[in-house]
């Protein structure tokens, strides 16, 4: 069993896609074991995405992530990290396959609807970042 962090980003929440995205996650067989809707402060967003500081897209990313409420969730299942990344599709929605969350719900590489941990080490850090008791 593995756990991973999922974020439904502010662009998708604002468009009313959160419920559909959660249904797709559950339909894929992954279990949502924790969830909360929050609005990130700039400090929280910068802490979460510290590894991207200095990259050309960093400011746009922080602005997007602090633009409105988002949904953070812990997903559980066998190979949850890779399964959720497959469900999300390519980071760039223009390259994502039909049926993936980013193809179906995202508009651009910045406003790309969802985030998922990329490896076990990130998953532990990211789950703990939002759910310190997990
Ligand atoms: P996410 O999975 O949340 O991780 C970092 C985010 O930065 C990514 O999704 C995208 O929304 C955003 N981003 C914008 N441009 C790029 C890029 N060229 N490469 C990677 N991530 C990018």
PDB file of C-alpha atoms and ligand atoms in Angstrom:
ATOM      1  CA  UNK A   1       0.000   0.000   0.000  1.00  0.00           C
ATOM      2  CA  UNK A   2       1.218   3.485  -0.870  1.00  0.00           C
ATOM      3  CA  UNK A   3      -0.077   6.972  -0.206  1.00  0.00           C
ATOM      4  CA  UNK A   4       0.336  10.046  -2.377  1.00  0.00           C
ATOM      5  CA  UNK A   5      -0.717  13.695  -2.248  1.00  0.00           C
ATOM      6  CA  UNK A   6      -3.257  15.013  -4.732  1.00  0.00           C
ATOM      7  CA  UNK A   7      -4.100  18.675  -5.218  1.00  0.00           C
ATOM      8  CA  UNK A   8      -7.075  19.878  -7.228  1.00  0.00           C
ATOM      9  CA  UNK A   9      -5.653  23.292  -8.125  1.00  0.00           C
ATOM     10  CA  UNK A  10      -7.518  26.630  -7.891  1.00  0.00           C
ATOM     11  CA  UNK A  11      -8.200  26.786 -11.660  1.00  0.00           C
ATOM     12  CA  UNK A  12     -10.120  23.469 -11.549  1.00  0.00           C
ATOM     13  CA  UNK A  13     -11.909  24.291  -8.274  1.00  0.00           C
ATOM     14  CA  UNK A  14     -13.009  27.687  -9.680  1.00  0.00           C
ATOM     15  CA  UNK A  15     -14.481  25.989 -12.758  1.00  0.00           C
ATOM     16  CA  UNK A  16     -16.479  23.549 -10.617  1.00  0.00           C
ATOM     17  CA  UNK A  17     -14.471  20.453 -11.641  1.00  0.00           C
ATOM     18  CA  UNK A  18     -13.483  19.261  -8.137  1.00  0.00           C
ATOM     19  CA  UNK A  19     -16.315  16.756  -7.720  1.00  0.00           C
ATOM     20  CA  UNK A  20     -15.823  15.218 -11.176  1.00  0.00           C
ATOM     21  CA  UNK A  21     -12.081  14.903 -10.547  1.00  0.00           C
ATOM     22  CA  UNK A  22     -12.704  13.159  -7.193  1.00  0.00           C
ATOM     23  CA  UNK A  23     -15.104  10.724  -8.887  1.00  0.00           C
ATOM     24  CA  UNK A  24     -12.483   9.930 -11.538  1.00  0.00           C
ATOM     25  CA  UNK A  25      -9.912   9.289  -8.783  1.00  0.00           C
ATOM     26  CA  UNK A  26     -12.268   6.898  -6.975  1.00  0.00           C
ATOM     27  CA  UNK A  27     -13.327   5.199 -10.222  1.00  0.00           C
ATOM     28  CA  UNK A  28      -9.646   4.451 -10.873  1.00  0.00           C
ATOM     29  CA  UNK A  29      -9.609   2.389  -7.677  1.00  0.00           C
ATOM     30  CA  UNK A  30      -7.650   4.836  -5.522  1.00  0.00           C
ATOM     31  CA  UNK A  31      -9.114   5.592  -2.099  1.00  0.00           C
ATOM     32  CA  UNK A  32      -9.369   9.186  -0.814  1.00  0.00           C
ATOM     33  CA  UNK A  33      -8.434   8.821   2.871  1.00  0.00           C
ATOM     34  CA  UNK A  34      -8.115  12.531   3.827  1.00  0.00           C
ATOM     35  CA  UNK A  35      -9.340  15.706   2.210  1.00  0.00           C
ATOM     36  CA  UNK A  36      -9.564  19.418   2.986  1.00  0.00           C
ATOM     37  CA  UNK A  37     -10.270  22.592   1.045  1.00  0.00           C
ATOM     38  CA  UNK A  38      -7.888  25.433   1.896  1.00  0.00           C
ATOM     39  CA  UNK A  39      -6.552  28.678   0.459  1.00  0.00           C
ATOM     40  CA  UNK A  40      -2.757  28.815   0.454  1.00  0.00           C
ATOM     41  CA  UNK A  41      -0.810  31.801   1.720  1.00  0.00           C
ATOM     42  CA  UNK A  42       2.193  32.828  -0.357  1.00  0.00           C
ATOM     43  CA  UNK A  43       4.490  31.330   2.316  1.00  0.00           C
ATOM     44  CA  UNK A  44       2.657  27.986   2.188  1.00  0.00           C
ATOM     45  CA  UNK A  45       2.804  27.852  -1.626  1.00  0.00           C
ATOM     46  CA  UNK A  46       6.503  28.816  -1.687  1.00  0.00           C
ATOM     47  CA  UNK A  47       7.302  26.174   0.951  1.00  0.00           C
ATOM     48  CA  UNK A  48       5.470  23.497  -0.980  1.00  0.00           C
ATOM     49  CA  UNK A  49       7.139  24.330  -4.311  1.00  0.00           C
ATOM     50  CA  UNK A  50      10.592  25.276  -2.902  1.00  0.00           C
ATOM     51  CA  UNK A  51      12.351  22.951  -5.391  1.00  0.00           C
ATOM     52  CA  UNK A  52      11.078  25.098  -8.292  1.00  0.00           C
ATOM     53  CA  UNK A  53      12.309  28.452  -6.906  1.00  0.00           C
ATOM     54  CA  UNK A  54      14.263  30.319  -9.581  1.00  0.00           C
ATOM     55  CA  UNK A  55      12.684  28.470 -12.523  1.00  0.00           C
ATOM     56  CA  UNK A  56      11.031  30.625 -15.232  1.00  0.00           C
ATOM     57  CA  UNK A  57       7.531  29.401 -14.344  1.00  0.00           C
ATOM     58  CA  UNK A  58       7.923  29.822 -10.545  1.00  0.00           C
ATOM     59  CA  UNK A  59       6.118  33.180 -10.138  1.00  0.00           C
ATOM     60  CA  UNK A  60       3.192  32.117 -12.325  1.00  0.00           C
ATOM     61  CA  UNK A  61       2.947  28.869 -10.360  1.00  0.00           C
ATOM     62  CA  UNK A  62       2.864  30.633  -6.970  1.00  0.00           C
ATOM     63  CA  UNK A  63       0.330  33.174  -8.274  1.00  0.00           C
ATOM     64  CA  UNK A  64      -1.940  30.399  -9.560  1.00  0.00           C
ATOM     65  CA  UNK A  65      -1.676  28.337  -6.373  1.00  0.00           C
ATOM     66  CA  UNK A  66      -2.608  31.335  -4.189  1.00  0.00           C
ATOM     67  CA  UNK A  67      -5.400  32.597  -6.472  1.00  0.00           C
ATOM     68  CA  UNK A  68      -8.271  30.789  -4.719  1.00  0.00           C
ATOM     69  CA  UNK A  69      -9.320  27.710  -2.760  1.00  0.00           C
ATOM     70  CA  UNK A  70      -7.836  24.335  -3.634  1.00  0.00           C
ATOM     71  CA  UNK A  71      -8.490  20.772  -2.542  1.00  0.00           C
ATOM     72  CA  UNK A  72      -5.681  18.730  -0.965  1.00  0.00           C
ATOM     73  CA  UNK A  73      -6.216  14.990  -0.603  1.00  0.00           C
ATOM     74  CA  UNK A  74      -4.310  11.903   0.463  1.00  0.00           C
ATOM     75  CA  UNK A  75      -4.823   8.955  -1.879  1.00  0.00           C
ATOM     76  CA  UNK A  76      -4.146   5.366  -0.898  1.00  0.00           C
ATOM     77  CA  UNK A  77      -3.758   2.248  -2.973  1.00  0.00           C
ATOM     78  CA  UNK A  78      -1.340  -0.234  -4.484  1.00  0.00           C
ATOM     79  CA  UNK A  79       1.290   1.781  -6.403  1.00  0.00           C
ATOM     80  CA  UNK A  80      -0.776   4.920  -5.742  1.00  0.00           C
ATOM     81  CA  UNK A  81       1.992   7.327  -6.833  1.00  0.00           C
ATOM     82  CA  UNK A  82       2.445   5.985 -10.368  1.00  0.00           C
ATOM     83  CA  UNK A  83      -1.246   5.189 -10.822  1.00  0.00           C
ATOM     84  CA  UNK A  84      -2.287   8.734  -9.918  1.00  0.00           C
ATOM     85  CA  UNK A  85       0.406  10.238 -12.167  1.00  0.00           C
ATOM     86  CA  UNK A  86      -0.892   8.114 -15.040  1.00  0.00           C
ATOM     87  CA  UNK A  87      -4.453   9.288 -14.304  1.00  0.00           C
ATOM     88  CA  UNK A  88      -3.312  12.959 -14.300  1.00  0.00           C
ATOM     89  CA  UNK A  89      -1.522  12.718 -17.665  1.00  0.00           C
ATOM     90  CA  UNK A  90       1.316  14.879 -18.983  1.00  0.00           C
ATOM     91  CA  UNK A  91       2.147  18.097 -17.071  1.00  0.00           C
ATOM     92  CA  UNK A  92       1.336  19.988 -20.261  1.00  0.00           C
ATOM     93  CA  UNK A  93      -2.380  19.405 -21.031  1.00  0.00           C
ATOM     94  CA  UNK A  94      -1.672  19.862 -24.748  1.00  0.00           C
ATOM     95  CA  UNK A  95       0.454  16.692 -24.618  1.00  0.00           C
ATOM     96  CA  UNK A  96      -1.868  14.761 -22.253  1.00  0.00           C
ATOM     97  CA  UNK A  97      -3.819  11.764 -23.574  1.00  0.00           C
ATOM     98  CA  UNK A  98      -7.636  11.887 -23.838  1.00  0.00           C
ATOM     99  CA  UNK A  99      -9.236  10.508 -20.685  1.00  0.00           C
ATOM    100  CA  UNK A 100      -6.525  11.868 -18.392  1.00  0.00           C
ATOM    101  CA  UNK A 101      -7.427  14.583 -15.875  1.00  0.00           C
ATOM    102  CA  UNK A 102      -5.187  17.205 -17.443  1.00  0.00           C
ATOM    103  CA  UNK A 103      -6.445  16.532 -20.944  1.00  0.00           C
ATOM    104  CA  UNK A 104     -10.055  16.736 -19.825  1.00  0.00           C
ATOM    105  CA  UNK A 105      -9.966  19.492 -17.167  1.00  0.00           C
ATOM    106  CA  UNK A 106      -6.836  21.659 -17.685  1.00  0.00           C
ATOM    107  CA  UNK A 107      -6.242  24.647 -19.920  1.00  0.00           C
ATOM    108  CA  UNK A 108      -2.470  25.302 -19.818  1.00  0.00           C
ATOM    109  CA  UNK A 109       0.800  24.080 -18.310  1.00  0.00           C
ATOM    110  CA  UNK A 110       0.398  26.679 -15.541  1.00  0.00           C
ATOM    111  CA  UNK A 111      -3.306  26.131 -14.892  1.00  0.00           C
ATOM    112  CA  UNK A 112      -3.012  22.356 -15.210  1.00  0.00           C
ATOM    113  CA  UNK A 113      -5.846  21.365 -12.836  1.00  0.00           C
ATOM    114  CA  UNK A 114      -4.076  18.826 -10.638  1.00  0.00           C
ATOM    115  CA  UNK A 115      -0.839  17.995  -8.854  1.00  0.00           C
ATOM    116  CA  UNK A 116       0.464  14.621  -7.688  1.00  0.00           C
ATOM    117  CA  UNK A 117       3.633  13.586  -5.855  1.00  0.00           C
ATOM    118  CA  UNK A 118       6.330  12.379  -8.246  1.00  0.00           C
ATOM    119  CA  UNK A 119       8.094   9.770  -6.065  1.00  0.00           C
ATOM    120  CA  UNK A 120       7.932   8.137  -2.642  1.00  0.00           C
ATOM    121  CA  UNK A 121      10.209  10.714  -0.991  1.00  0.00           C
ATOM    122  CA  UNK A 122       8.069  13.603  -2.337  1.00  0.00           C
ATOM    123  CA  UNK A 123       4.877  11.828  -1.299  1.00  0.00           C
ATOM    124  CA  UNK A 124       6.045  11.572   2.313  1.00  0.00           C
ATOM    125  CA  UNK A 125       7.115  15.230   2.352  1.00  0.00           C
ATOM    126  CA  UNK A 126       3.970  16.495   0.609  1.00  0.00           C
ATOM    127  CA  UNK A 127       1.456  14.460   2.631  1.00  0.00           C
ATOM    128  CA  UNK A 128       3.140  15.586   5.872  1.00  0.00           C
ATOM    129  CA  UNK A 129       3.192  19.214   4.624  1.00  0.00           C
ATOM    130  CA  UNK A 130      -0.600  19.368   4.553  1.00  0.00           C
ATOM    131  CA  UNK A 131      -1.512  16.548   6.955  1.00  0.00           C
ATOM    132  CA  UNK A 132       1.104  16.578   9.751  1.00  0.00           C
ATOM    133  CA  UNK A 133      -0.669  13.759  11.625  1.00  0.00           C
ATOM    134  CA  UNK A 134      -0.454  11.284   8.715  1.00  0.00           C
TER     135      UNK A 134
HETATM  136  P1  LIG B   1       2.891  20.458 -10.724  1.00  0.00           P
HETATM  137  O1  LIG B   1       2.728  18.983 -10.837  1.00  0.00           O
HETATM  138  O2  LIG B   1       2.042  21.127  -9.711  1.00  0.00           O
HETATM  139  O3  LIG B   1       4.439  20.794 -10.417  1.00  0.00           O
HETATM  140  C1  LIG B   1       4.994  22.058 -10.724  1.00  0.00           C
HETATM  141  C2  LIG B   1       4.116  22.872 -11.610  1.00  0.00           C
HETATM  142  O4  LIG B   1       4.750  23.919 -12.313  1.00  0.00           O
HETATM  143  C3  LIG B   1       3.529  21.998 -12.695  1.00  0.00           C
HETATM  144  O5  LIG B   1       2.591  21.107 -12.129  1.00  0.00           O
HETATM  145  C4  LIG B   1       2.977  23.045 -13.658  1.00  0.00           C
HETATM  146  O6  LIG B   1       1.694  23.514 -13.284  1.00  0.00           O
HETATM  147  C5  LIG B   1       3.955  24.209 -13.481  1.00  0.00           C
HETATM  148  N1  LIG B   1       4.816  24.395 -14.664  1.00  0.00           N
HETATM  149  C6  LIG B   1       4.755  25.436 -15.516  1.00  0.00           C
HETATM  150  N2  LIG B   1       5.679  25.311 -16.483  1.00  0.00           N
HETATM  151  C7  LIG B   1       6.336  24.143 -16.244  1.00  0.00           C
HETATM  152  C8  LIG B   1       7.386  23.451 -16.902  1.00  0.00           C
HETATM  153  N3  LIG B   1       7.972  23.933 -18.011  1.00  0.00           N
HETATM  154  N4  LIG B   1       7.802  22.266 -16.397  1.00  0.00           N
HETATM  155  C9  LIG B   1       7.250  21.770 -15.271  1.00  0.00           C
HETATM  156  N5  LIG B   1       6.242  22.382 -14.587  1.00  0.00           N
HETATM  157  C10 LIG B   1       5.783  23.550 -15.075  1.00  0.00           C
END
